[in-house]
XYZ file of C-alpha atoms in Angstrom:
525
model
C 146.850 110.406 358.449
C 145.117 110.463 355.061
C 147.768 110.630 352.292
C 147.284 111.803 348.743
C 149.106 110.348 345.776
C 152.031 112.837 345.915
C 152.547 112.366 349.657
C 152.599 108.570 349.374
C 155.084 108.734 346.468
C 157.354 110.990 348.542
C 157.252 108.567 351.512
C 158.020 105.650 349.195
C 161.129 107.602 348.012
C 162.159 107.767 351.679
C 161.831 104.009 352.166
C 158.128 103.310 352.834
C 156.910 100.041 351.327
C 154.610 100.543 348.337
C 151.967 98.233 349.884
C 152.266 99.610 353.426
C 149.105 99.544 355.548
C 147.702 102.588 357.342
C 149.234 101.357 360.622
C 152.653 100.961 358.952
C 152.313 104.449 357.466
C 151.591 105.946 360.905
C 154.627 104.172 362.355
C 156.801 105.385 359.478
C 155.625 108.964 359.992
C 156.890 109.014 363.571
C 160.460 108.576 362.312
C 160.433 111.520 359.889
C 162.800 114.421 360.381
C 161.301 117.909 360.794
C 162.383 118.909 357.292
C 160.834 115.720 355.799
C 157.555 116.331 357.619
C 157.630 119.914 356.335
C 157.866 118.629 352.748
C 155.085 116.150 353.396
C 152.814 118.975 354.565
C 153.598 121.015 351.474
C 152.465 118.096 349.305
C 149.023 118.042 350.952
C 145.958 118.891 348.858
C 144.973 122.584 349.091
C 142.274 123.175 351.657
C 138.731 123.772 350.443
C 137.552 127.397 350.667
C 135.297 128.320 353.612
C 131.559 128.071 353.170
C 130.123 130.906 351.137
C 133.472 131.843 349.535
C 133.931 131.437 345.824
C 136.965 129.373 344.849
C 139.714 131.384 343.205
C 139.479 130.858 339.467
C 142.589 129.656 337.703
C 144.583 132.036 335.632
C 143.408 132.007 332.014
C 144.762 133.608 328.878
C 142.976 136.589 327.419
C 139.675 135.517 325.921
C 139.679 135.208 322.123
C 136.673 134.700 319.842
C 136.259 131.075 318.655
C 135.382 130.423 315.009
C 132.545 127.854 314.637
C 131.483 125.859 311.589
C 129.365 127.673 309.152
C 131.131 130.972 309.719
C 129.569 131.586 313.128
C 131.671 133.085 315.924
C 131.217 132.063 319.540
C 130.579 134.927 321.950
C 133.669 136.306 323.795
C 133.741 135.358 327.493
C 133.316 138.293 329.849
C 136.558 140.030 330.950
C 137.915 139.368 334.456
C 137.158 141.939 337.105
C 139.933 143.683 339.082
C 139.031 141.630 342.136
C 139.357 138.390 340.177
C 142.751 139.466 338.856
C 143.937 140.258 342.396
C 142.743 136.836 343.563
C 144.608 135.152 340.698
C 147.804 137.073 341.469
C 147.542 136.287 345.183
C 147.029 132.606 344.432
C 150.067 132.585 342.109
C 152.248 134.245 344.734
C 151.092 131.794 347.392
C 151.811 128.834 345.130
C 155.292 130.164 344.281
C 156.101 130.767 347.949
C 154.939 127.254 348.812
C 157.133 125.837 346.014
C 160.194 127.758 347.205
C 159.737 126.725 350.830
C 159.309 123.088 349.831
C 162.491 123.084 347.726
C 164.421 124.786 350.547
C 163.192 122.132 352.986
C 164.202 119.413 350.507
C 167.716 120.874 350.328
C 168.025 120.908 354.104
C 166.835 117.314 354.326
C 169.293 116.108 351.685
C 172.113 118.314 353.066
C 172.462 120.172 349.782
C 173.784 123.749 349.548
C 171.362 126.601 350.048
C 172.602 128.118 346.779
C 171.485 124.921 344.999
C 167.911 125.354 346.259
C 167.912 129.079 345.459
C 169.038 128.412 341.907
C 166.248 125.902 341.311
C 163.670 128.269 342.801
C 164.758 131.132 340.562
C 164.581 128.885 337.482
C 160.952 127.901 338.199
C 161.747 124.223 338.840
C 158.862 122.333 340.413
C 159.118 120.367 343.640
C 158.840 117.081 341.759
C 161.692 118.050 339.432
C 163.783 119.244 342.385
C 163.229 115.894 344.110
C 164.482 114.061 341.015
C 167.584 116.280 340.929
C 168.211 115.626 344.639
C 167.947 111.865 344.003
C 170.444 112.253 341.158
C 172.831 114.158 343.440
C 172.621 111.347 345.998
C 173.399 108.792 343.280
C 176.389 110.792 342.087
C 177.707 110.998 345.662
C 178.163 107.218 345.596
C 180.758 107.608 342.814
C 182.905 110.171 344.657
C 186.514 109.199 345.510
C 186.979 107.789 349.006
C 188.012 110.065 351.850
C 191.657 111.064 351.729
C 192.019 110.782 347.946
C 192.141 113.780 345.604
C 191.653 114.200 341.881
C 192.991 117.500 340.548
C 193.942 119.078 337.267
C 195.916 122.173 336.431
C 199.402 123.170 337.561
C 201.945 120.464 338.284
C 201.951 120.239 342.089
C 205.526 118.918 342.152
C 206.726 121.990 340.231
C 204.496 124.382 342.188
C 205.780 123.027 345.504
C 209.378 123.186 344.303
C 209.441 126.987 344.070
C 208.498 127.851 347.671
C 210.610 124.954 348.948
C 213.751 126.220 347.171
C 212.967 129.791 348.212
C 212.649 128.890 351.892
C 215.781 126.734 351.721
C 217.787 129.659 350.301
C 216.350 132.067 352.882
C 217.143 129.769 355.786
C 220.659 129.029 354.543
C 221.348 132.773 354.248
C 220.044 133.418 357.759
C 216.937 135.302 356.598
C 213.977 135.220 358.973
C 210.718 133.656 357.746
C 207.992 136.082 358.822
C 204.304 136.783 358.240
C 203.423 140.014 356.389
C 200.295 142.144 356.002
C 198.907 143.454 352.702
C 201.229 146.461 352.761
C 204.262 144.154 353.062
C 204.968 145.117 356.664
C 205.865 142.388 359.134
C 203.110 141.266 361.498
C 204.505 141.772 364.988
C 204.017 140.048 368.309
C 203.057 141.971 371.443
C 206.757 142.471 372.265
C 207.428 144.045 368.849
C 209.234 141.095 367.298
C 208.198 139.958 363.796
C 205.873 136.950 363.859
C 207.690 133.891 362.496
C 206.169 131.348 360.105
C 207.058 127.732 359.408
C 209.214 126.915 356.337
C 207.798 124.950 353.435
C 207.490 121.247 354.210
C 209.984 120.359 351.454
C 212.541 123.076 352.264
C 214.684 120.654 354.272
C 215.230 118.558 351.110
C 217.133 121.435 349.474
C 218.860 122.941 352.512
C 222.163 121.145 351.787
C 222.185 121.663 348.011
C 224.155 124.293 346.156
C 222.360 126.861 344.029
C 223.382 124.941 340.896
C 221.900 121.679 342.243
C 218.663 123.507 343.069
C 218.595 124.859 339.514
C 219.159 121.301 338.242
C 216.093 120.042 340.090
C 214.149 122.950 338.646
C 215.033 122.291 334.993
C 214.540 118.521 335.395
C 210.949 119.121 336.459
C 210.598 121.302 333.356
C 211.346 118.219 331.270
C 215.021 118.763 330.385
C 216.457 115.309 331.116
C 219.896 116.336 329.765
C 220.341 118.406 332.925
C 221.322 115.211 334.767
C 224.661 115.265 332.924
C 225.287 119.021 332.554
C 227.969 121.067 334.289
C 227.012 123.678 336.861
C 227.792 126.479 334.414
C 225.407 125.098 331.798
C 222.683 124.356 334.357
C 222.769 127.907 335.726
C 222.812 129.397 332.232
C 219.830 127.252 331.225
C 217.894 128.059 334.407
C 218.595 131.800 334.247
C 218.237 132.425 330.485
C 216.098 129.521 329.276
C 218.719 128.189 326.878
C 222.368 127.071 326.710
C 224.816 125.624 324.202
C 226.046 122.163 325.243
C 228.657 120.688 322.952
C 227.322 122.571 319.941
C 223.762 121.438 320.708
C 221.246 124.058 321.838
C 219.194 123.141 324.872
C 216.042 125.182 325.542
C 213.714 125.475 328.487
C 210.090 126.560 328.294
C 210.203 129.723 330.433
C 207.277 131.485 332.107
C 206.606 134.122 334.750
C 207.383 131.427 337.329
C 210.855 130.638 335.959
C 214.048 130.369 337.973
C 215.020 134.060 337.760
C 211.558 134.913 339.060
C 212.100 132.446 341.901
C 215.368 134.177 342.820
C 213.609 137.527 342.543
C 211.023 136.354 345.060
C 213.827 135.234 347.359
C 215.414 138.671 347.107
C 212.107 140.413 347.830
C 211.502 138.181 350.817
C 215.016 138.924 352.021
C 214.451 142.667 351.773
C 211.209 142.477 353.724
C 212.688 140.244 356.396
C 215.829 142.348 356.831
C 213.747 145.528 356.968
C 211.498 143.906 359.590
C 214.636 143.245 361.646
C 216.098 146.703 361.036
C 212.824 148.498 361.788
C 213.039 147.288 365.375
C 215.979 149.671 365.836
C 214.438 152.544 363.845
C 214.185 155.832 365.714
C 211.559 157.730 363.718
C 208.519 155.515 364.589
C 209.088 156.377 368.254
C 208.410 160.092 367.758
C 206.879 160.584 364.280
C 203.444 159.909 362.824
C 203.052 157.694 359.730
C 200.832 158.164 356.688
C 200.525 156.728 353.165
C 200.161 158.783 349.976
C 198.610 157.354 346.778
C 201.215 158.833 344.378
C 204.245 161.108 344.067
C 202.334 164.390 343.747
C 202.630 167.030 346.468
C 199.609 167.082 348.751
C 198.358 169.364 351.497
C 198.516 168.036 355.027
C 195.512 169.860 356.464
C 194.961 170.431 360.168
C 191.659 171.743 361.545
C 191.452 173.991 364.557
C 190.105 172.845 367.888
C 186.387 172.897 368.729
C 185.596 176.262 370.349
C 184.272 176.679 373.867
C 180.602 175.946 374.422
C 178.469 179.044 375.057
C 175.623 179.272 377.537
C 172.230 179.463 375.864
C 169.214 180.939 377.599
C 165.805 179.347 377.182
C 164.572 180.126 373.712
C 167.859 181.821 372.919
C 169.612 181.743 369.582
C 172.253 179.099 368.827
C 175.589 180.790 368.093
C 177.609 178.993 365.451
C 181.379 178.799 365.638
C 184.014 179.315 362.993
C 186.789 176.793 362.473
C 190.262 177.593 361.221
C 192.426 175.275 359.174
C 196.123 175.166 358.441
C 198.170 173.095 356.043
C 201.678 172.074 355.105
C 202.900 170.426 351.917
C 203.923 166.756 351.964
C 205.361 164.727 349.095
C 206.898 161.298 348.457
C 210.212 160.953 346.602
C 211.950 157.846 345.270
C 215.368 156.759 346.556
C 217.266 153.810 345.072
C 220.601 152.061 344.651
C 221.640 149.094 342.522
C 223.834 146.035 343.094
C 224.908 143.083 340.963
C 224.555 139.345 341.583
C 226.932 138.049 338.917
C 226.956 134.622 337.315
C 230.330 134.038 338.968
C 228.729 134.668 342.369
C 225.945 132.256 341.432
C 228.436 129.540 340.440
C 230.366 130.094 343.661
C 227.060 129.810 345.543
C 227.584 133.168 347.239
C 223.928 133.949 347.863
C 224.699 134.157 351.570
C 227.183 136.966 350.936
C 224.697 138.630 348.610
C 221.998 138.475 351.290
C 224.319 140.275 353.688
C 224.452 143.127 351.196
C 220.661 143.155 351.096
C 220.587 143.348 354.898
C 222.803 146.430 354.704
C 220.482 147.990 352.103
C 217.527 147.472 354.456
C 219.508 149.225 357.171
C 220.193 152.086 354.731
C 216.443 152.516 354.234
C 215.944 152.878 357.985
C 218.817 155.394 358.121
C 217.225 157.393 355.318
C 213.984 157.826 357.267
C 215.750 158.504 360.569
C 218.047 161.090 358.993
C 215.295 162.772 356.979
C 212.866 163.068 359.874
C 215.596 164.482 362.150
C 216.453 167.108 359.516
C 212.955 168.570 359.948
C 214.012 169.550 363.468
C 217.633 170.595 362.921
C 217.149 172.614 359.717
C 214.246 174.510 361.338
C 212.985 175.675 357.944
C 210.064 178.113 357.638
C 206.593 176.603 357.401
C 203.991 177.825 354.909
C 203.191 180.712 357.248
C 206.723 181.988 356.700
C 207.740 181.393 360.323
C 210.440 178.811 361.238
C 209.169 175.623 362.864
C 210.611 176.540 366.270
C 209.759 180.143 366.963
C 208.200 182.208 369.739
C 205.284 182.964 367.374
C 204.492 179.227 367.408
C 204.774 179.196 371.198
C 207.051 176.168 371.096
C 210.270 177.695 372.456
C 210.257 177.634 376.302
C 211.547 180.644 378.135
C 214.077 178.490 380.022
C 216.734 177.139 377.662
C 219.876 175.037 378.092
C 220.956 171.426 378.782
C 218.322 168.992 379.958
C 217.711 169.503 383.689
C 214.748 169.528 386.041
C 214.221 173.224 385.332
C 214.480 173.049 381.532
C 212.401 169.879 381.217
C 209.764 171.329 383.541
C 209.620 174.476 381.397
C 209.222 172.373 378.227
C 206.431 170.331 379.777
C 204.683 173.549 380.846
C 204.956 174.899 377.278
C 203.295 171.745 375.946
C 200.476 171.855 378.497
C 199.743 175.543 377.863
C 199.945 175.317 374.064
C 196.872 176.859 372.435
C 194.978 176.068 369.276
C 194.767 177.964 365.977
C 191.395 179.709 366.086
C 190.892 183.312 367.158
C 188.500 184.632 369.781
C 184.967 185.316 368.548
C 181.509 186.006 369.849
C 182.766 186.607 373.348
C 184.335 183.175 373.908
C 187.734 182.525 375.503
C 189.590 182.377 372.169
C 192.113 179.668 371.249
C 191.599 176.611 373.423
C 194.308 175.330 375.747
C 195.365 171.975 374.226
C 196.947 170.581 377.422
C 199.326 168.334 375.430
C 200.854 165.592 377.616
C 204.620 165.127 377.363
C 205.236 161.753 375.698
C 208.728 161.710 374.164
C 212.020 163.355 375.080
C 214.198 163.203 371.953
C 217.873 163.752 372.751
C 221.242 163.437 371.086
C 223.341 160.357 371.776
C 225.605 162.536 373.919
C 222.738 163.391 376.270
C 220.621 160.227 376.245
C 222.113 158.794 379.452
C 221.755 162.117 381.267
C 218.106 162.322 380.203
C 217.347 158.754 381.266
C 218.917 159.300 384.681
C 216.896 162.485 385.059
C 213.469 160.960 384.367
C 214.260 157.780 386.350
C 215.608 159.461 389.500
C 213.488 159.810 392.614
C 215.463 162.908 393.603
C 216.826 165.804 391.552
C 220.217 164.490 390.290
C 221.691 167.975 390.411
C 220.888 168.384 394.130
C 220.813 164.918 395.632
C 218.754 163.190 398.313
C 216.115 165.347 399.923
C 214.853 167.263 396.885
C 212.066 165.381 395.092
C 212.386 165.111 391.310
C 209.175 166.660 389.853
C 209.874 165.378 386.324
C 210.341 161.739 387.292
C 208.787 159.454 384.636
C 207.788 162.567 382.706
C 208.215 160.874 379.331
C 210.065 158.259 377.272
C 213.648 159.133 376.396
C 214.657 158.398 372.784
C 218.293 158.769 371.786
C 218.911 160.057 368.252
C 222.529 159.997 366.964
C 221.476 161.972 363.870
C 221.197 165.010 366.128
C 224.899 164.584 366.945
C 225.723 164.126 363.244
C 223.903 167.393 362.451
C 226.012 169.287 364.968
C 223.227 169.420 367.553
C 224.852 167.328 370.288
C 223.389 169.581 372.977
C 219.889 169.746 371.444
C 216.863 167.975 372.872
C 213.133 168.167 372.192
C 210.009 167.618 374.282
C 207.127 166.182 372.244
C 203.532 165.117 372.606
C 201.729 162.412 370.628
C 202.282 163.226 366.902
C 198.773 161.923 366.185
C 197.221 163.942 369.000
C 196.433 167.646 369.581
C 199.141 169.878 368.207
C 200.404 167.237 365.784
C 204.075 166.658 365.041
C 206.446 165.409 362.358
C 204.816 163.071 359.794
C 206.654 160.521 357.634
C 204.776 159.830 354.393
C 205.334 156.591 352.462
C 203.988 155.496 349.091
C 200.790 153.502 349.453
C 201.398 149.821 348.717
C 205.192 150.263 348.936
C 205.630 151.154 352.588
C 208.635 148.856 352.853
C 211.699 148.784 350.576
C 211.177 146.993 347.271
C 213.753 145.243 345.100
C 213.469 145.180 341.304
C 215.449 142.549 339.387
C 216.406 142.206 335.729
């Protein structure tokens, strides 16, 4: 292979001897990688134009008159034709593409990032300059730290690791579960519904047996307060919580930040709330029969429902397409704030009573679940008028079966029939069949605590429990029974409700939560 000066210099950079013979060159070429051979081809001299074709002239600046001696001016060269300009532009584009491809191939050969090659291409760097930079990168690689060593700057890793370690130690000691959470703060759950556990911090075990005051001591020591080695628990806690204390008439100060000890305890409290709510939510009633949605703020919003798609109409050949009219309905939905406060006193801190405090937090998480269960149940028991002026359960809404009474085969069968025959909102038009039959499947049977066992026996029995063996139970496995003690508390111990999917046709009760705060939050000061 005949090499030009650039090709030979490139091969020498790869290890070819400067005085290599043609035979040695050929042998060396057989060991090149595809990317190296690609670069070598790019460095080849441009091919001569075919016979009869005029070489593309190089790009030249606009012709300017040249002043000669004696005041004479040289004639201005003739202007380039459009065809010559196009040839110059095409040649420039080809050369730039060749340069970019060569630099990209160089990056692949040297195992350099694609972004590195792209940056050089965009800056107009030549292949020769890019090769020099690649050689420099290879030289710098020789000075990198050996594998397994790290050189870092920034936050003190000992202090940064102390915070999550203390937090996990406090959570574990108080019996708080360590779970994984999504962006909304809700626990990630396994297939069986249990919250997915995570591993504690690797240093948490070092602090598991320490009191809260000893943990605070470690914290302030890493902040550079050596006097903390000899301070009483009261002074250590005061210094950690407030950033200063008075020790024997001498003021001791601590450089506080957003990652100080009170913030650490605040994070522990927030983690406790989320974990306890994740545990409590497993016993929540409302998710079993209500839909969930998130609202962006506290303003009242319309919950719009659109009518069903009308029946399709037969169309003769060449006939006109008949367009349907949709009907919409809406109800108002709004988020409100509910809160309660509690105190974690300095005396409780000194007595290391965080475990007792966490039990209070667990009860607050349970109160949040009760709030949603009680509020959603009130939608049913109050039976307030909707925006159409008609109570929720009314014959005009076709959701009150003709057969009423305690839950039996007859009453449950009537309720299931009412769901299946429920119709949509739109009116008849253009000769169609009018409101569509929604055929809502029975999914949930919500009962009071007083009736839950009766309902479960009913839907699990092969035969009608009221008659006995010989009479098949037509409502066996008709739906999932959900017991709701808030029906009993509202004086509706004999009430029960047959429901479809709240996210399906016909809808249902919706619980709206504030977007980004769909789990209880704790604010500390």
